[in-house]
Tab-separated table of C-alpha atoms and ligand atoms in Angstrom:
chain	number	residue	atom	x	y	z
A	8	UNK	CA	0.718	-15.313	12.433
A	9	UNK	CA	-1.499	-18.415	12.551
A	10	UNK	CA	-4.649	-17.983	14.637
A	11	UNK	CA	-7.629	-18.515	13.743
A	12	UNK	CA	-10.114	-15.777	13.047
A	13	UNK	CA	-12.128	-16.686	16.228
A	14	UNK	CA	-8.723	-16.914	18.205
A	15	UNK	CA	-8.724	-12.472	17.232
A	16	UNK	CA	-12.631	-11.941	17.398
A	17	UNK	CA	-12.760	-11.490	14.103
A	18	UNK	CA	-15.793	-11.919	12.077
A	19	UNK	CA	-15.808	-15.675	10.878
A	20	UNK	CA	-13.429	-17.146	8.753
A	21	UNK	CA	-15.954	-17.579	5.839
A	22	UNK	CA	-16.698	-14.421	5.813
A	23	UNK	CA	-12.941	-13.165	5.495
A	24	UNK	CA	-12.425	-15.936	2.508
A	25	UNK	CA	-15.478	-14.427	0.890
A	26	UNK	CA	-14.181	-10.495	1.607
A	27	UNK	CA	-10.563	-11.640	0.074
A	28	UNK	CA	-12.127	-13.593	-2.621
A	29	UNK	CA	-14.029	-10.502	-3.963
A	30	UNK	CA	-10.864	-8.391	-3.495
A	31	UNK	CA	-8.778	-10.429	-5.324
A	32	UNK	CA	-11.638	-10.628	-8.746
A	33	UNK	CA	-12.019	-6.908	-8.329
A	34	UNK	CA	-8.650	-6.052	-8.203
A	35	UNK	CA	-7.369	-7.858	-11.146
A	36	UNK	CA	-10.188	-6.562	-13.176
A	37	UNK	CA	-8.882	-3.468	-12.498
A	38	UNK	CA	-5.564	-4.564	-13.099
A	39	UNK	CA	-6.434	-5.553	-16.715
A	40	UNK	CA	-8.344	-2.349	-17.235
A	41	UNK	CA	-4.943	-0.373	-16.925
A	42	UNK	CA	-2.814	-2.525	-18.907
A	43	UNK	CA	-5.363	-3.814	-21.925
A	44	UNK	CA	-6.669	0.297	-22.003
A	45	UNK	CA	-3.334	1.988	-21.158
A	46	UNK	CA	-2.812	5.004	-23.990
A	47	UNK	CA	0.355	5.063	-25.887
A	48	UNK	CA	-0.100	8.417	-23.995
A	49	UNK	CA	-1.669	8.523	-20.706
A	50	UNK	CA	-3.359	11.871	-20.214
A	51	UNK	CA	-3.147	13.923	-16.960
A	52	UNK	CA	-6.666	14.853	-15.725
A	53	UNK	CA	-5.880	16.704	-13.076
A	54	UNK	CA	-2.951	17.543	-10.105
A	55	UNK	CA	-3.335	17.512	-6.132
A	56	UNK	CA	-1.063	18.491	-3.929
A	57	UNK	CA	1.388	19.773	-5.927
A	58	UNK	CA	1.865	19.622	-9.811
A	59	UNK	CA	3.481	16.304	-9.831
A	60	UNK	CA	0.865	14.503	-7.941
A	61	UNK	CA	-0.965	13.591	-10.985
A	62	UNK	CA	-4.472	12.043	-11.224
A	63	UNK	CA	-4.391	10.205	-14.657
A	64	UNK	CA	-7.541	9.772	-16.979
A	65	UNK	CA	-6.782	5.601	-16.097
A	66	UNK	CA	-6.398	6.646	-12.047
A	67	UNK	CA	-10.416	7.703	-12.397
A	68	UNK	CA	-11.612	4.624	-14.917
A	69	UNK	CA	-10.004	2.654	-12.692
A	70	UNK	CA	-11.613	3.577	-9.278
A	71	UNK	CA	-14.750	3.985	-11.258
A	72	UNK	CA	-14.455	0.412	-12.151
A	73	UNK	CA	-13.286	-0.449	-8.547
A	74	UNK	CA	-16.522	1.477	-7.434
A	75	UNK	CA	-19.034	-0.219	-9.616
A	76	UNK	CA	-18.057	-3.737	-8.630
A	77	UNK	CA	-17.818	-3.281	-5.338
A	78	UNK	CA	-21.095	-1.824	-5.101
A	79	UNK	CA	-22.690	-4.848	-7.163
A	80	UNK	CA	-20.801	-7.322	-4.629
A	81	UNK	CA	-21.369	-5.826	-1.255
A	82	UNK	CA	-23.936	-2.721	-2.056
A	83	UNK	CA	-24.454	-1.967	1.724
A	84	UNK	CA	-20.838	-0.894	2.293
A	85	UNK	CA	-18.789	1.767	2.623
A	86	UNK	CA	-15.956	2.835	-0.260
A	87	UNK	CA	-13.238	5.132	0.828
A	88	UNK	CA	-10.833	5.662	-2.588
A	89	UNK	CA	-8.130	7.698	-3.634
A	90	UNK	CA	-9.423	9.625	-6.291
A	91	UNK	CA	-13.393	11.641	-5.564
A	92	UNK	CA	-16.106	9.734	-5.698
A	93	UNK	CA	-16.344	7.474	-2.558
A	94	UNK	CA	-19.228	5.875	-1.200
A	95	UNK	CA	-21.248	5.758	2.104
A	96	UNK	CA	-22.302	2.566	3.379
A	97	UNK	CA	-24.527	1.120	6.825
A	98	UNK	CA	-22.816	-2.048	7.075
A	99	UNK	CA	-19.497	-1.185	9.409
A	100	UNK	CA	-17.296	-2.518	6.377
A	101	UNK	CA	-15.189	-0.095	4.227
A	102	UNK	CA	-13.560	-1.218	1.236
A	103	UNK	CA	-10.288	0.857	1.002
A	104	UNK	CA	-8.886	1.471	-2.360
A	105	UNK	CA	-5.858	2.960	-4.432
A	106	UNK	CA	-7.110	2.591	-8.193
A	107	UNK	CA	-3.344	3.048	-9.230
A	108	UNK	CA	-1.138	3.042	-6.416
A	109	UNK	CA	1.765	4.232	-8.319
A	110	UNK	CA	0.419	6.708	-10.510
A	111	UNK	CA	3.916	8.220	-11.740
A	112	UNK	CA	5.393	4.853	-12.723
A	113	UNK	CA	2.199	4.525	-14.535
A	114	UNK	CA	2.808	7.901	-16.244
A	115	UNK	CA	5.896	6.785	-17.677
A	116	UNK	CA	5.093	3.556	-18.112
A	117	UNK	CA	7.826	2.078	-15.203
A	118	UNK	CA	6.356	-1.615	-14.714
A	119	UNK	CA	5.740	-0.751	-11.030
A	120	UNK	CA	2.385	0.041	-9.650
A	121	UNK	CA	-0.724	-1.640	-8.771
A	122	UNK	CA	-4.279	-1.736	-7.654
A	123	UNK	CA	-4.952	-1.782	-3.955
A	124	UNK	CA	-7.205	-3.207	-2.386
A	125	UNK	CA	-8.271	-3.760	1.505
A	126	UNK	CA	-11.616	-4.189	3.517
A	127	UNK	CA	-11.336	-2.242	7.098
A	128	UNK	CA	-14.061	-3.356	10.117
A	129	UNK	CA	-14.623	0.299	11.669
A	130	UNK	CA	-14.071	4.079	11.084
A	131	UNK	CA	-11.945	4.411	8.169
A	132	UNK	CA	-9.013	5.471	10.350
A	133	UNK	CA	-5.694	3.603	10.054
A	134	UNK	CA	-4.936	4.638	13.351
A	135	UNK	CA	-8.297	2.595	15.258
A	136	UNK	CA	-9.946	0.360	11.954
A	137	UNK	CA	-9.492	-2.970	11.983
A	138	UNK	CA	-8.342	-4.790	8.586
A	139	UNK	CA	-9.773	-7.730	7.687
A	140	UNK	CA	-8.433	-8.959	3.817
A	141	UNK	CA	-6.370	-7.005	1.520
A	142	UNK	CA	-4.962	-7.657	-2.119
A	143	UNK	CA	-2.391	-5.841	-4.211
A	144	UNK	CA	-2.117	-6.816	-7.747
A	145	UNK	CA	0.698	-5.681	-10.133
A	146	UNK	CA	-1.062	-5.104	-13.282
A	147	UNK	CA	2.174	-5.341	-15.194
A	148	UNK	CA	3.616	-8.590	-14.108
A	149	UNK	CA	0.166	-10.074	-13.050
A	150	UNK	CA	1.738	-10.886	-9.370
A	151	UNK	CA	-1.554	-11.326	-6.972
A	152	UNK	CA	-0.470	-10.314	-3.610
A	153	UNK	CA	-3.176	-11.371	-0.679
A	154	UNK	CA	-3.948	-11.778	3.083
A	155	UNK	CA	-7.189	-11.865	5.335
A	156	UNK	CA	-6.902	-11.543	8.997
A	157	UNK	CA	-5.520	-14.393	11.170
A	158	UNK	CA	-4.443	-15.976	8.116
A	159	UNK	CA	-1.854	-16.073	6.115
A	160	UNK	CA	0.158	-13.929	3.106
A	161	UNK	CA	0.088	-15.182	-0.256
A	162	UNK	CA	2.017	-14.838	-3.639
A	163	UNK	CA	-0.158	-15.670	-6.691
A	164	UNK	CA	-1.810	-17.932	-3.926
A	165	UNK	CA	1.790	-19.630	-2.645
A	166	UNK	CA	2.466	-18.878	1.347
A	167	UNK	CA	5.624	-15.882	1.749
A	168	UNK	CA	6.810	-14.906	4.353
A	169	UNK	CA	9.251	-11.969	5.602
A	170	UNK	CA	13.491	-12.492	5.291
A	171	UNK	CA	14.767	-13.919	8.076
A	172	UNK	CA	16.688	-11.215	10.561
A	173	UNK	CA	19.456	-9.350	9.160
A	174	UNK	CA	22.009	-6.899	10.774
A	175	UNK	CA	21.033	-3.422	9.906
A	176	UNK	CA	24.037	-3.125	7.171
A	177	UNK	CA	23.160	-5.815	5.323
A	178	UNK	CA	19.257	-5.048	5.199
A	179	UNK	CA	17.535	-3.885	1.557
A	180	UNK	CA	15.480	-0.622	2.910
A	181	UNK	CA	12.888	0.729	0.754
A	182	UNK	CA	10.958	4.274	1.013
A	183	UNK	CA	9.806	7.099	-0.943
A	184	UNK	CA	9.329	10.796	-0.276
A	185	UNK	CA	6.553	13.240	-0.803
A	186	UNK	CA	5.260	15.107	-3.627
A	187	UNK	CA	6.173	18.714	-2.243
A	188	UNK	CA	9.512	19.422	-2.992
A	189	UNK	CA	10.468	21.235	0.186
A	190	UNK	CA	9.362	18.273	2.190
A	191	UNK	CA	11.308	15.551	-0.380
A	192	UNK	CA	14.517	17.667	0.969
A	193	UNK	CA	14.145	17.053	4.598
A	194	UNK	CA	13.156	12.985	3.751
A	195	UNK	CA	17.001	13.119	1.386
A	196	UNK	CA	18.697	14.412	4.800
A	197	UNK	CA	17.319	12.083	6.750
A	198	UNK	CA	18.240	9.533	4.164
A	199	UNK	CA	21.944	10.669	4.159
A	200	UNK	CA	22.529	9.211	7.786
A	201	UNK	CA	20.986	6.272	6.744
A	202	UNK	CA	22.154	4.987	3.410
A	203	UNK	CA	25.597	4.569	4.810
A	204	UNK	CA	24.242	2.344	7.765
A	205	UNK	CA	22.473	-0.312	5.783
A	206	UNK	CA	22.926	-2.763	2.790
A	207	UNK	CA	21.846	-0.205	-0.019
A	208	UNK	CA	18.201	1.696	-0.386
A	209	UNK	CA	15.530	1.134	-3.103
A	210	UNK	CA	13.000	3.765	-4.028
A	211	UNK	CA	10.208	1.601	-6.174
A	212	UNK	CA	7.979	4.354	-6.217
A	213	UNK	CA	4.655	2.034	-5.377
A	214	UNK	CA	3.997	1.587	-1.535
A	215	UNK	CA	1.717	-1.019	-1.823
A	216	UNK	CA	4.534	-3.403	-3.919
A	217	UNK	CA	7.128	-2.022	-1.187
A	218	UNK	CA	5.205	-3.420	1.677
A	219	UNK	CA	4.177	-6.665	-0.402
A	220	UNK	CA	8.099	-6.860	-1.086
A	221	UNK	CA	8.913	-6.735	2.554
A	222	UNK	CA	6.425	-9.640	2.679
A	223	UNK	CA	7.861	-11.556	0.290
A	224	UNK	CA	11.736	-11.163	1.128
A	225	UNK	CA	12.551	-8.927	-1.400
A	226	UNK	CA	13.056	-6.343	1.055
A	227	UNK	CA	14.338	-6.311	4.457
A	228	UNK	CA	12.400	-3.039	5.833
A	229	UNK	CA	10.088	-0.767	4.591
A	230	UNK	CA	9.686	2.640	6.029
A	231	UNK	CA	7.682	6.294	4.478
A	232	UNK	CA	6.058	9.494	5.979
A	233	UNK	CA	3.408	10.901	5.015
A	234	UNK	CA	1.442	7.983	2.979
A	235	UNK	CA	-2.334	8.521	2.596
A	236	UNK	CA	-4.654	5.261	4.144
A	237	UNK	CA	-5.111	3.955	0.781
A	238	UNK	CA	-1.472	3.988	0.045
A	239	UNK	CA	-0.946	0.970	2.562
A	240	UNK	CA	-4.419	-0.270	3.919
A	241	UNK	CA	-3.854	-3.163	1.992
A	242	UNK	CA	0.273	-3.662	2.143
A	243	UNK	CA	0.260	-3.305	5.677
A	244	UNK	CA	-2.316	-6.703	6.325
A	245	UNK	CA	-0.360	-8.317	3.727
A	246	UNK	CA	3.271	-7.321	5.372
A	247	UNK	CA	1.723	-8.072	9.013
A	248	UNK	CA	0.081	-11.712	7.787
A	249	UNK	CA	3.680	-12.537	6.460
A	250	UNK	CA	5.580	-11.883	9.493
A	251	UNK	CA	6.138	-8.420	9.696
A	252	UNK	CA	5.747	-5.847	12.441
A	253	UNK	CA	4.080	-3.136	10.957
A	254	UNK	CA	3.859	0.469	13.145
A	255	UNK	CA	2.023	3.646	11.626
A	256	UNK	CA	3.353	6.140	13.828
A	257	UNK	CA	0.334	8.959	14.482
A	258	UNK	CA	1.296	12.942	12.298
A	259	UNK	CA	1.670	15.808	14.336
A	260	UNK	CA	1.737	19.188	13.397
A	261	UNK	CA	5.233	18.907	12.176
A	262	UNK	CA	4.728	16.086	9.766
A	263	UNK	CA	2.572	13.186	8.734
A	264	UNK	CA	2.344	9.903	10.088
A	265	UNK	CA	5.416	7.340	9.362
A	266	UNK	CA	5.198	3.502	8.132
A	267	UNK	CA	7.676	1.053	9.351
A	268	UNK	CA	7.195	-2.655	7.760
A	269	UNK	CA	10.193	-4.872	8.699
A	270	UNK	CA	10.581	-8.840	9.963
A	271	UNK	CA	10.727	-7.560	14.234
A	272	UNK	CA	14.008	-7.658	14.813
A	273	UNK	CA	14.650	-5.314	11.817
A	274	UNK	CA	12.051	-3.178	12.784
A	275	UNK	CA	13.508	-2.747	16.156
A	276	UNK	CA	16.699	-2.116	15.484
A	277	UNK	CA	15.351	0.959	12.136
A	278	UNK	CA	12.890	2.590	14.546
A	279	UNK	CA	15.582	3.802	16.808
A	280	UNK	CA	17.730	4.927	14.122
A	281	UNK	CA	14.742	6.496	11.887
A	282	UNK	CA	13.985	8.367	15.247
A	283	UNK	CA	16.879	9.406	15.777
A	284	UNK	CA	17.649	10.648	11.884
A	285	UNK	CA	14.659	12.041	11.989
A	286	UNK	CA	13.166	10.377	9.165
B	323	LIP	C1	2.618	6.960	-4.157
B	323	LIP	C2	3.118	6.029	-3.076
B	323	LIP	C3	4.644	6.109	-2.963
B	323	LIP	C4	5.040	7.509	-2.610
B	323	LIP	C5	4.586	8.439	-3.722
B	323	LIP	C6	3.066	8.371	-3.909
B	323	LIP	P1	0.358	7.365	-5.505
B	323	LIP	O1	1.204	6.882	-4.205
B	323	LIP	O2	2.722	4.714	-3.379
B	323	LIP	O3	5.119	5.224	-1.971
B	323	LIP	O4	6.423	7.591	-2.423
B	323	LIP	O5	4.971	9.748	-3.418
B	323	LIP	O6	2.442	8.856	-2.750
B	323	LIP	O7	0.309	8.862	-5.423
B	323	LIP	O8	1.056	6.884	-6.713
B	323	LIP	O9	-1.002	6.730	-5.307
């Protein structure tokens, strides 16, 4: 997408620099926070939802550290995070964050999860905000992804951009399922009909990366139910600046709301097929 901030009525285009600029320093502090202070053994603090959604001693440092910064860069805003402890803010800004988006692979020390950042315009809804820069750093390799609205997606500060089009069986499909086991077994039957339709399935176990690696080509399609807002505020801008089409369908009372990041054509062709799965 190439307009121009004014082109979207967005706020100017300094101002979406600056937001992304501050993003992308706050992120990768955090990012070195979790590598240079990881334990040999990473201590649970506490669970969630279930007993293997795990908030790690690092998860909290890390927002913590997310939470100071941000306050000493833009003190009159808003911070919604993953972990308790947000903040309230008067400006109309929220600064949307997943301190370790990933927290498993963390746990075990899998090189795949990262520190998410976006900054939403509006109620912190997915559904109605409006996001205006996002960054997702892998602390592990040190990859910087990026994005601000109307702009463009970058790689360590390089342009990316979705694959081109791909029939549906030779598309790379990521996803990932939900910490309750019950609900993990409807996601694996949906997943039967599909894995046999497409090129082969990867489960990375970091939304954030998955959406940045529909971004960058290194997957076709992206699709999850049930994702909390910090999960993908900041994957989803990054996806969308790159070329994707990226739909959050609303939850119901049966189940949560699903994300669908693919190049269009993709994404057409997995919607109708996810629907009709079930997914
Ligand atoms: C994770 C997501 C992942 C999903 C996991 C978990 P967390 O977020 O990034 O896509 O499959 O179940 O929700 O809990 O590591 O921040």
């Amino acid at each position: 997408m190439s307009l121009s901030a004014g082109d979207l009525d967005l706020p100017d285009a300094p101002l979406l620099a600056d937001l992304e600029a501050i993003a992308v320093d706050v992120a990768r502090s955090a990012g070195r926070l979790v590598v240079d202070e990881r334990p040999d053994a990473v201590e649970v603090a506490s669970t969630k939802s279930t007993t293997t959604d795990v908030v790690t001693v690092m998860d909290q440092r890390s927002q913590d550290h997310l939470l100071a910064r941000l306050r000493e860069a833009r003190p009159d805003d808003a911070v919604l995070g993953e972990e308790s402890g947000g903040a309230s803010g008067t400006s109309g800004i929220t600064w949307v964050i997943d301190p370790i988006d990933g927290t498993v692979n963390y746990l075990y020390g899998i090189r795949q999860y990262a520190v998410s950042i976006a900054v939403v315009e509006g109620d912190p809804d997915p559904h109605t905000w409006r996001a205006l820069a996002g960054v997702v750093v892998n602390p592990a390799s040190g990859e910087v992804f990026a994005a601000s609205a109307g702009g463009v997606a970058t790689l360590d500060g390089a342009t990316i951009a979705v694959a081109p089009p791909v029939e549906l069986s030779q598309a790379l499909v990521g996803t990932g399922f939900g910490y309750r086991a019950e609900i993990r077994v409807e996601q694996a039957k949906a997943l039967a009909g599909l894995i046999g339709r497409v090129r082969d399935i990867r489960r990375q176990g970091s939304a954030a990366l998955d959406l940045c690696a529909v971004a960058c080509g290194r997957l076709n399609a992206y699709f999850e139910r049930g994702l909390n807002p910090w999960d993908h505020a900041a994957g989803s801008l990054i996806a969308a600046e790159a070329g994707a089409r990226v739909t959050l369908s609303p939850g119901d009372g049966r189940a949560r709301a699903l994300i669908l990041a693919a190049e269009p054509e993709v994404a057409a062709m997995l919607e109708g097929l996810l629907l009709e799965l079930g997914a």
